[in-house]
Coordinates of C-alpha atoms and ligand atoms in Angstrom, one line a residue:
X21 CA 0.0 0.0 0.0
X22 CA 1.1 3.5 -1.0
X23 CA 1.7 6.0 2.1
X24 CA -0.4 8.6 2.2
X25 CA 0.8 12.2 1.7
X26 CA -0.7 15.5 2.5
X27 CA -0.5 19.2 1.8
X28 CA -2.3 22.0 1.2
X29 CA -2.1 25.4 -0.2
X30 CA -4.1 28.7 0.8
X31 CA -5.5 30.2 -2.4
X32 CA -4.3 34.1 -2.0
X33 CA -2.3 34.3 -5.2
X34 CA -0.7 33.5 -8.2
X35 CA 2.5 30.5 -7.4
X36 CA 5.9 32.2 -8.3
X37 CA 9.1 30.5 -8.7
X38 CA 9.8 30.4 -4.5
X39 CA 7.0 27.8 -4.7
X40 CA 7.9 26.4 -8.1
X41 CA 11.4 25.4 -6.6
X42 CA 10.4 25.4 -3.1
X43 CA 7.5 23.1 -3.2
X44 CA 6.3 22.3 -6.7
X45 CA 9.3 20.2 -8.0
X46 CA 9.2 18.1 -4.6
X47 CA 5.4 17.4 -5.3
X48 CA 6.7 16.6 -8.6
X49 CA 8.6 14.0 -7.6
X50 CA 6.1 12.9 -4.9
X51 CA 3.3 12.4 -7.3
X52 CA 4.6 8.8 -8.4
X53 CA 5.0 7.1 -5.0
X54 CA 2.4 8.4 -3.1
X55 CA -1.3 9.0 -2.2
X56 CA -1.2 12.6 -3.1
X57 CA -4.0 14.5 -1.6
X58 CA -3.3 18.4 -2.3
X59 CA -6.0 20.5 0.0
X60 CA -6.6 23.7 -1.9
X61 CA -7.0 25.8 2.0
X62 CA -9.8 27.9 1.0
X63 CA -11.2 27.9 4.7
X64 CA -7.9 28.6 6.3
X65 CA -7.3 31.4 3.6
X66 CA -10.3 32.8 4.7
X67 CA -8.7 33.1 8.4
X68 CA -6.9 36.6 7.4
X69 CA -8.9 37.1 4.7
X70 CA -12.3 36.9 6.2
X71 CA -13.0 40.2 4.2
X72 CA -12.4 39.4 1.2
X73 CA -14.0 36.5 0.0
X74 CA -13.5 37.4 -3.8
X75 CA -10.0 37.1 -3.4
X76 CA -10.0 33.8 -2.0
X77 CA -12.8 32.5 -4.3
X78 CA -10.8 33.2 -7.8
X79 CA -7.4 32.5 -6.0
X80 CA -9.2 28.6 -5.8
X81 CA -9.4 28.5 -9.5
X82 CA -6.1 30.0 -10.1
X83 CA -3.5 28.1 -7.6
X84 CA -5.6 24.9 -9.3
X85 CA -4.5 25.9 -13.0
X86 CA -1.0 27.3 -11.8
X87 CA -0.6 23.5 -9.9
X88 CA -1.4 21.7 -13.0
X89 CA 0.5 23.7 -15.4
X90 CA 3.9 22.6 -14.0
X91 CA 2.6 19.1 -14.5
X92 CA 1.1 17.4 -11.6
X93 CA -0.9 14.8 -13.1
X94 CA -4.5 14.7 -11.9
X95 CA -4.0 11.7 -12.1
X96 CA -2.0 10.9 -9.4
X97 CA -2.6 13.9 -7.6
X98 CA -6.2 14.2 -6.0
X99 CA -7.1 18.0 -5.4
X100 CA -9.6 19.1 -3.3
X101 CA -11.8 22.0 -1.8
X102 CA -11.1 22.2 2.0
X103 CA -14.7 23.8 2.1
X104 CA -16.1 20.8 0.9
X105 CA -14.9 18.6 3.6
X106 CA -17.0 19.2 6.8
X107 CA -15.5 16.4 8.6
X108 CA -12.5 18.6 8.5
X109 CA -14.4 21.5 10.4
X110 CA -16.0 18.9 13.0
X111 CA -12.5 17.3 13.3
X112 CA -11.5 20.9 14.4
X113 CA -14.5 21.2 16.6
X114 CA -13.2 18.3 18.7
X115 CA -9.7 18.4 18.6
X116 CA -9.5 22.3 19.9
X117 CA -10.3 20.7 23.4
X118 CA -7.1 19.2 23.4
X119 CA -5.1 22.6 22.9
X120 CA -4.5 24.9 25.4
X121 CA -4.3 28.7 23.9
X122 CA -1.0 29.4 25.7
X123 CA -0.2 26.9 23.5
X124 CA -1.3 28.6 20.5
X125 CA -0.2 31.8 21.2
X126 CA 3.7 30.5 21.5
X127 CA 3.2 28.9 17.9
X128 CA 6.3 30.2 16.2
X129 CA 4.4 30.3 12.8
X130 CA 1.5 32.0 14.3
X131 CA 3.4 34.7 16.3
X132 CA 5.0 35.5 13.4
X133 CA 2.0 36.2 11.3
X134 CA 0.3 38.0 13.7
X135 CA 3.5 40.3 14.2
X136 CA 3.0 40.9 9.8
X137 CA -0.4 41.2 10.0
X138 CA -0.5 43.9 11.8
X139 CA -3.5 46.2 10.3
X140 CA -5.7 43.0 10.7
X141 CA -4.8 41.8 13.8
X142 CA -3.6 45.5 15.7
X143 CA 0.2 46.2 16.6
X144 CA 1.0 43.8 19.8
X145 CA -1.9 41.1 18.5
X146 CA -4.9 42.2 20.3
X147 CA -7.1 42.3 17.7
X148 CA -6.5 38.8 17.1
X149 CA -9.3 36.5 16.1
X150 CA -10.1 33.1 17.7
X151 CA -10.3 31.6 14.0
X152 CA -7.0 33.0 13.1
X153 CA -5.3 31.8 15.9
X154 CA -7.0 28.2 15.7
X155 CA -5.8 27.8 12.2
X156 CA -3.0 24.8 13.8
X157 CA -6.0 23.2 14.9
X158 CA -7.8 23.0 11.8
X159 CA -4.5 22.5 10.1
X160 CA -4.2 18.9 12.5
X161 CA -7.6 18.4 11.3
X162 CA -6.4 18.8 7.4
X163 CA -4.0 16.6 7.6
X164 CA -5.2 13.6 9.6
X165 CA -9.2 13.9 8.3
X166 CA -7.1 11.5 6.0
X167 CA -4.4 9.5 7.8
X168 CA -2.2 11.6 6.4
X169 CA 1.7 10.1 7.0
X170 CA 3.8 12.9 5.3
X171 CA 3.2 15.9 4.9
X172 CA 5.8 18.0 2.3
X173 CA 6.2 21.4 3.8
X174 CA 9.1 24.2 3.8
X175 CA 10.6 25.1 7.1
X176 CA 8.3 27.8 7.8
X177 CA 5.4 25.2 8.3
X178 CA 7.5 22.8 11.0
X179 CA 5.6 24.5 14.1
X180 CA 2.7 23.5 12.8
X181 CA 3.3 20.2 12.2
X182 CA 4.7 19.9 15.6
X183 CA 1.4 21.1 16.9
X184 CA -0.7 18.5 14.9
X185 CA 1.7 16.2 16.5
X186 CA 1.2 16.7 19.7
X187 CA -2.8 16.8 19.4
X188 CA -2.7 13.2 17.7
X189 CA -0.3 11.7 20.5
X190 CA -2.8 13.7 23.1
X191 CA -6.0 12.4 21.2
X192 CA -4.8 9.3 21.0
X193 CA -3.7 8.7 24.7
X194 CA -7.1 9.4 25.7
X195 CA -9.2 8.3 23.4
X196 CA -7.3 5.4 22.3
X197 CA -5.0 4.6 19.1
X198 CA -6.3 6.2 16.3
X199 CA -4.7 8.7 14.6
X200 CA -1.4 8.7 13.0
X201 CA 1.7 10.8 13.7
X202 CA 2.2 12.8 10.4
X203 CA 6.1 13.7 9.6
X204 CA 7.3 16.0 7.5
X205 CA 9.4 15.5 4.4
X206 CA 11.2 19.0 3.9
X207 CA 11.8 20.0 0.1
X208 CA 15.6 20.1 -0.8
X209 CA 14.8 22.8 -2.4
X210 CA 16.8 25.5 -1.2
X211 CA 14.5 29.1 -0.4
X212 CA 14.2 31.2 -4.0
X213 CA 15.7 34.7 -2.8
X214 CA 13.7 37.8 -4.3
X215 CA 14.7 39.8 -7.3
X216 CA 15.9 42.8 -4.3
X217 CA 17.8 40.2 -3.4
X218 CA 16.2 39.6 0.1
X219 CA 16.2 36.2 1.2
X220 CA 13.1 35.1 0.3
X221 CA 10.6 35.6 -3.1
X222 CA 7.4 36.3 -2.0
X223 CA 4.0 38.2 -3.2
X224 CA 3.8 40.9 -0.5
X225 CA 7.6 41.6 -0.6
X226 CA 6.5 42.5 -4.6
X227 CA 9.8 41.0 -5.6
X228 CA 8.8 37.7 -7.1
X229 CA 8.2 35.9 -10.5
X230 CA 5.3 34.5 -11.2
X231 CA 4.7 31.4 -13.5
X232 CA 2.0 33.5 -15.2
X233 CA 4.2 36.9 -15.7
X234 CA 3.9 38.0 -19.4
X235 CA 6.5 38.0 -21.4
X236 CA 6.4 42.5 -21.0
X237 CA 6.2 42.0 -17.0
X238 CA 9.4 39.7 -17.0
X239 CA 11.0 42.0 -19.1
X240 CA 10.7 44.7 -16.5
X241 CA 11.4 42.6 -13.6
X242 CA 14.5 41.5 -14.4
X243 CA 16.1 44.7 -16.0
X244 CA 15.5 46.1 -12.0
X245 CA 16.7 42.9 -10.4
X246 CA 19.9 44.2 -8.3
X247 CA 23.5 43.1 -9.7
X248 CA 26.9 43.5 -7.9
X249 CA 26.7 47.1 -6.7
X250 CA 30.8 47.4 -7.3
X251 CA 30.0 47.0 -10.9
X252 CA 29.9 50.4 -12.3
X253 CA 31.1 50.1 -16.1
X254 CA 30.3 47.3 -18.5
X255 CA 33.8 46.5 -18.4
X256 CA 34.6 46.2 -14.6
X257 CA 34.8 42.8 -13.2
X258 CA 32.3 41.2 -11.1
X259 CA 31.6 39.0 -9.0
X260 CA 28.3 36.6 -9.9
X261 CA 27.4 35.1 -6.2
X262 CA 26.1 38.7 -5.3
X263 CA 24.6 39.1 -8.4
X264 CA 20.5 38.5 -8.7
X265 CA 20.7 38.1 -12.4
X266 CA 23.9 35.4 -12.3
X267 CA 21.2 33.6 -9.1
X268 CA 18.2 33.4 -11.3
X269 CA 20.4 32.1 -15.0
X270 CA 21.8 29.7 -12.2
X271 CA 18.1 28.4 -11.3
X272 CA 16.4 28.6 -15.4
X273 CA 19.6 28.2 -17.5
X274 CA 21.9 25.5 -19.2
X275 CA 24.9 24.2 -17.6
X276 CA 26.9 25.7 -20.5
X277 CA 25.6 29.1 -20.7
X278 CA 25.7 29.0 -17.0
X279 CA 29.8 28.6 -16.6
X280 CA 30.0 31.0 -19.9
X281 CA 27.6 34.0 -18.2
X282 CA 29.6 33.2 -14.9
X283 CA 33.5 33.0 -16.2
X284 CA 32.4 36.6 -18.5
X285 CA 31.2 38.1 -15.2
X286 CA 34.3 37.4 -13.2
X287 CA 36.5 38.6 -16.2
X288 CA 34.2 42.1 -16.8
X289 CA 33.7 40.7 -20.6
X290 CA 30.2 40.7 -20.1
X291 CA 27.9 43.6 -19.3
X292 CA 25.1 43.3 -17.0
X293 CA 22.4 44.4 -19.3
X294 CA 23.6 41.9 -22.2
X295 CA 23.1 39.8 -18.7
X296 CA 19.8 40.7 -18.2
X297 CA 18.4 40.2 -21.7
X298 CA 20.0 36.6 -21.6
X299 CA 18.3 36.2 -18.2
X300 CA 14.8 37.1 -20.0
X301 CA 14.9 34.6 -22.9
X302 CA 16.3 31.8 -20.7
X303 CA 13.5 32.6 -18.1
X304 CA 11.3 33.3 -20.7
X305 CA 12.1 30.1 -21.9
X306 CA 11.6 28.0 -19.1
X307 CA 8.2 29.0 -18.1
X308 CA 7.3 28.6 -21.5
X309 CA 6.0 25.2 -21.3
X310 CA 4.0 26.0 -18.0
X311 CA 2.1 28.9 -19.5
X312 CA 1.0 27.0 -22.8
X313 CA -0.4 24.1 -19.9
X314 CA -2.2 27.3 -18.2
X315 CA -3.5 28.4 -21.0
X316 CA -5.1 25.2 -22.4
X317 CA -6.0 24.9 -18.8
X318 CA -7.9 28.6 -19.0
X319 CA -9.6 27.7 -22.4
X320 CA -11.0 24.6 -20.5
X321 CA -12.2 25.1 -17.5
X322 CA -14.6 22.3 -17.4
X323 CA -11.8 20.4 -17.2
X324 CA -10.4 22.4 -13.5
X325 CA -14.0 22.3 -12.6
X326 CA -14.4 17.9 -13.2
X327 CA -10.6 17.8 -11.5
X328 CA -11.7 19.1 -8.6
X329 CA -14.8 17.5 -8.4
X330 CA -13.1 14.3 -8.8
X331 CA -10.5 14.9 -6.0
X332 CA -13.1 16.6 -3.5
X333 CA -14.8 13.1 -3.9
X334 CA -12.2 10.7 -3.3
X335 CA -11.4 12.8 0.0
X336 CA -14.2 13.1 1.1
X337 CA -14.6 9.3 1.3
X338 CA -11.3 9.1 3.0
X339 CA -12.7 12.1 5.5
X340 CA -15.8 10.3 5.9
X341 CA -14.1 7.0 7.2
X342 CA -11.8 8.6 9.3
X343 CA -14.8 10.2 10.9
X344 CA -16.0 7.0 11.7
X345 CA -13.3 6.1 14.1
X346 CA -12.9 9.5 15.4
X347 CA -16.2 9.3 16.9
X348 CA -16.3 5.7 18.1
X349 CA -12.8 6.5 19.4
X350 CA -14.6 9.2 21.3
X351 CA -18.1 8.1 21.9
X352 CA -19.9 10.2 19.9
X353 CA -20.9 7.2 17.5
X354 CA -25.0 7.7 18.1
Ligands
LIG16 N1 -0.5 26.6 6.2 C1 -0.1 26.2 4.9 C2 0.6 27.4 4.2 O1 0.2 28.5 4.6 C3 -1.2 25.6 4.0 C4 -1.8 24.4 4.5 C5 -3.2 24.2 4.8 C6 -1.2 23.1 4.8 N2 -3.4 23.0 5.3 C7 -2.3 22.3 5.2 C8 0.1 22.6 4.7 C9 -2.0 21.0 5.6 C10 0.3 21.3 5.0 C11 -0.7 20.5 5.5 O2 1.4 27.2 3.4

């Protein structure tokens, strides 16, 4: 029997590369071994954006079409509505008995988000919500509403998993063995720094590619993308591993070209803007493939619509058996 694997993914936004390299090529990889279920986190989106249910709604539709178009296989890969899963709600229900709120509060991933969020939840917290700060509870309830065994995540997400942990081994020891411990399998991936060159690519740090940037967008992207500052004339040497343009030809471009663009660097026989338009057909390039997927995927989508119905099924009849033993486990079998 295949293990079972779980993840999900809050529908707020386009995926850029962070995720493409982060997370995408490790569920790549995944998709042939495992029970893939992918949870598309609509409910836990809605926990800091409770006002703006539009957002979330067409983000649902887009992360879908943006996961396919790097090539998971539907297949293989069974995508579902968290909204469409109430045992996933109930689970929450029951297992938020079994967390204290100090406990909550010290989440290292939650204090964190509640520190950035701070027009939402006020400057020291104190607007938080009870939903928002839950969310590790519903996330336990994501991940074992279907016995889920790994769970692929990137470092950011280990408090988390630490918390659903620690609920299962609490549920269990009272309530008897029936949950399972979920682990996490960590992408190799390394982080995708931002085109400022901060340390990580994200939407609200407005430095990050996105699979579906036009072709215009990239273009004006990467002619900002900051280069080694000590480089002042076309001419003057340089050195690449402080370079954002040498980091990104390095992630989308050829072996080859790569030791060519990085030996021209370090001699100053290459300028950086020559650099830059490489960088724009290579990248250009690369997510080629990905948006010709998204767009057949745009011109069809009965076809996103039938995927996700499909997925949401099978889950739910994973959910629905699970339930059964929760509530035997617990009493609440009526
Ligand atoms: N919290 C995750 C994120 O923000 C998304 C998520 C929701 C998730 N449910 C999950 C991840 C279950 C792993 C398992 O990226």
């Amino acid at each position: 029997m295949k293990k079972t694997i779980l993840t999900g993914l809050r529908p707020t936004g386009n995926l850029h590369l962070g995720h493409y390299f982060g997370a995408c090529q490790n569920y790549l990889k995944l998709q042939n071994d495992y029970d893939f279920y992918l949870e598309i986190a609509d409910v836990q989106a809605l926990t800091d954006n409770f006002n703006n249910p539009e957002k979330v709604r067409r983000n649902v539709t887009e992360i879908t079409i943006d996961l396919l178009s790097t090539g998971l296989n539907p297949d293989k890969v069974n995508f579902f509505i968290q909204s469409k899963i109430p045992e996933i709600a109930e689970l929450t229900v029951f297992y938020s008995n079994l967390v204290t709120v100090a406990r909550l509060e010290r989440n290292p991933t939650v204090k964190t988000e509640i520190a950035q969020k701070k027009e939402l939840f006020g400057n020291n917290g104190e607007s938080i919500t009870y939903g928002f700060l839950g969310y590790p509870v519903s996330q336990a309830a994501d991940i074992t509403a279907f016995n889920g065994e790994l769970v692929p995540v990137g470092e950011d997400q280990l408090p988390l998993l630490e918390q659903c942990r620690e609920i299962v081994r609490k549920f269990n020891s009272i309530y008897g063995e029936t949950l399972k411990e979920p682990e996490a399998i960590l992408s190799e991936a390394k982080r995708v720094k931002g085109l400022d060159g901060n340390d990580k690519m994200g939407k609200s740090l407005g430095n990050a590619i996105f699979l579906n940037d036009t072709e215009e967008v990239i273009n004006q992207k990467i002619m900002k993308a900051v280069t080694d500052p000590q480089k002042i004339k076309k001419d003057d040497p340089a050195n690449p591993d402080i370079c954002m343009v040498y980091y990104y030809h390095d992630l989308v471009n050829t072996k080859e070209n790569k030791e060519k663009i990085c030996n021209e660097c370090k001699k100053g026989t290459r300028g950086c803007v020559q650099c830059k338009k490489e960088l724009i057909k290579a990248m250009n390039e690369f997510l080629k493939p990905i948006q010709d997927k998204r767009k057949y995927y745009e011109q069809h989508p009965e076809i996103i619509n039938d995927i996700l119905k499909n997925g949401t099924e099978k889950a739910k009849e994973k959910a629905e058996q699970q339930m059964k033993s929760v509530k035997k486990a617990m009493k609440i079998d009526y």
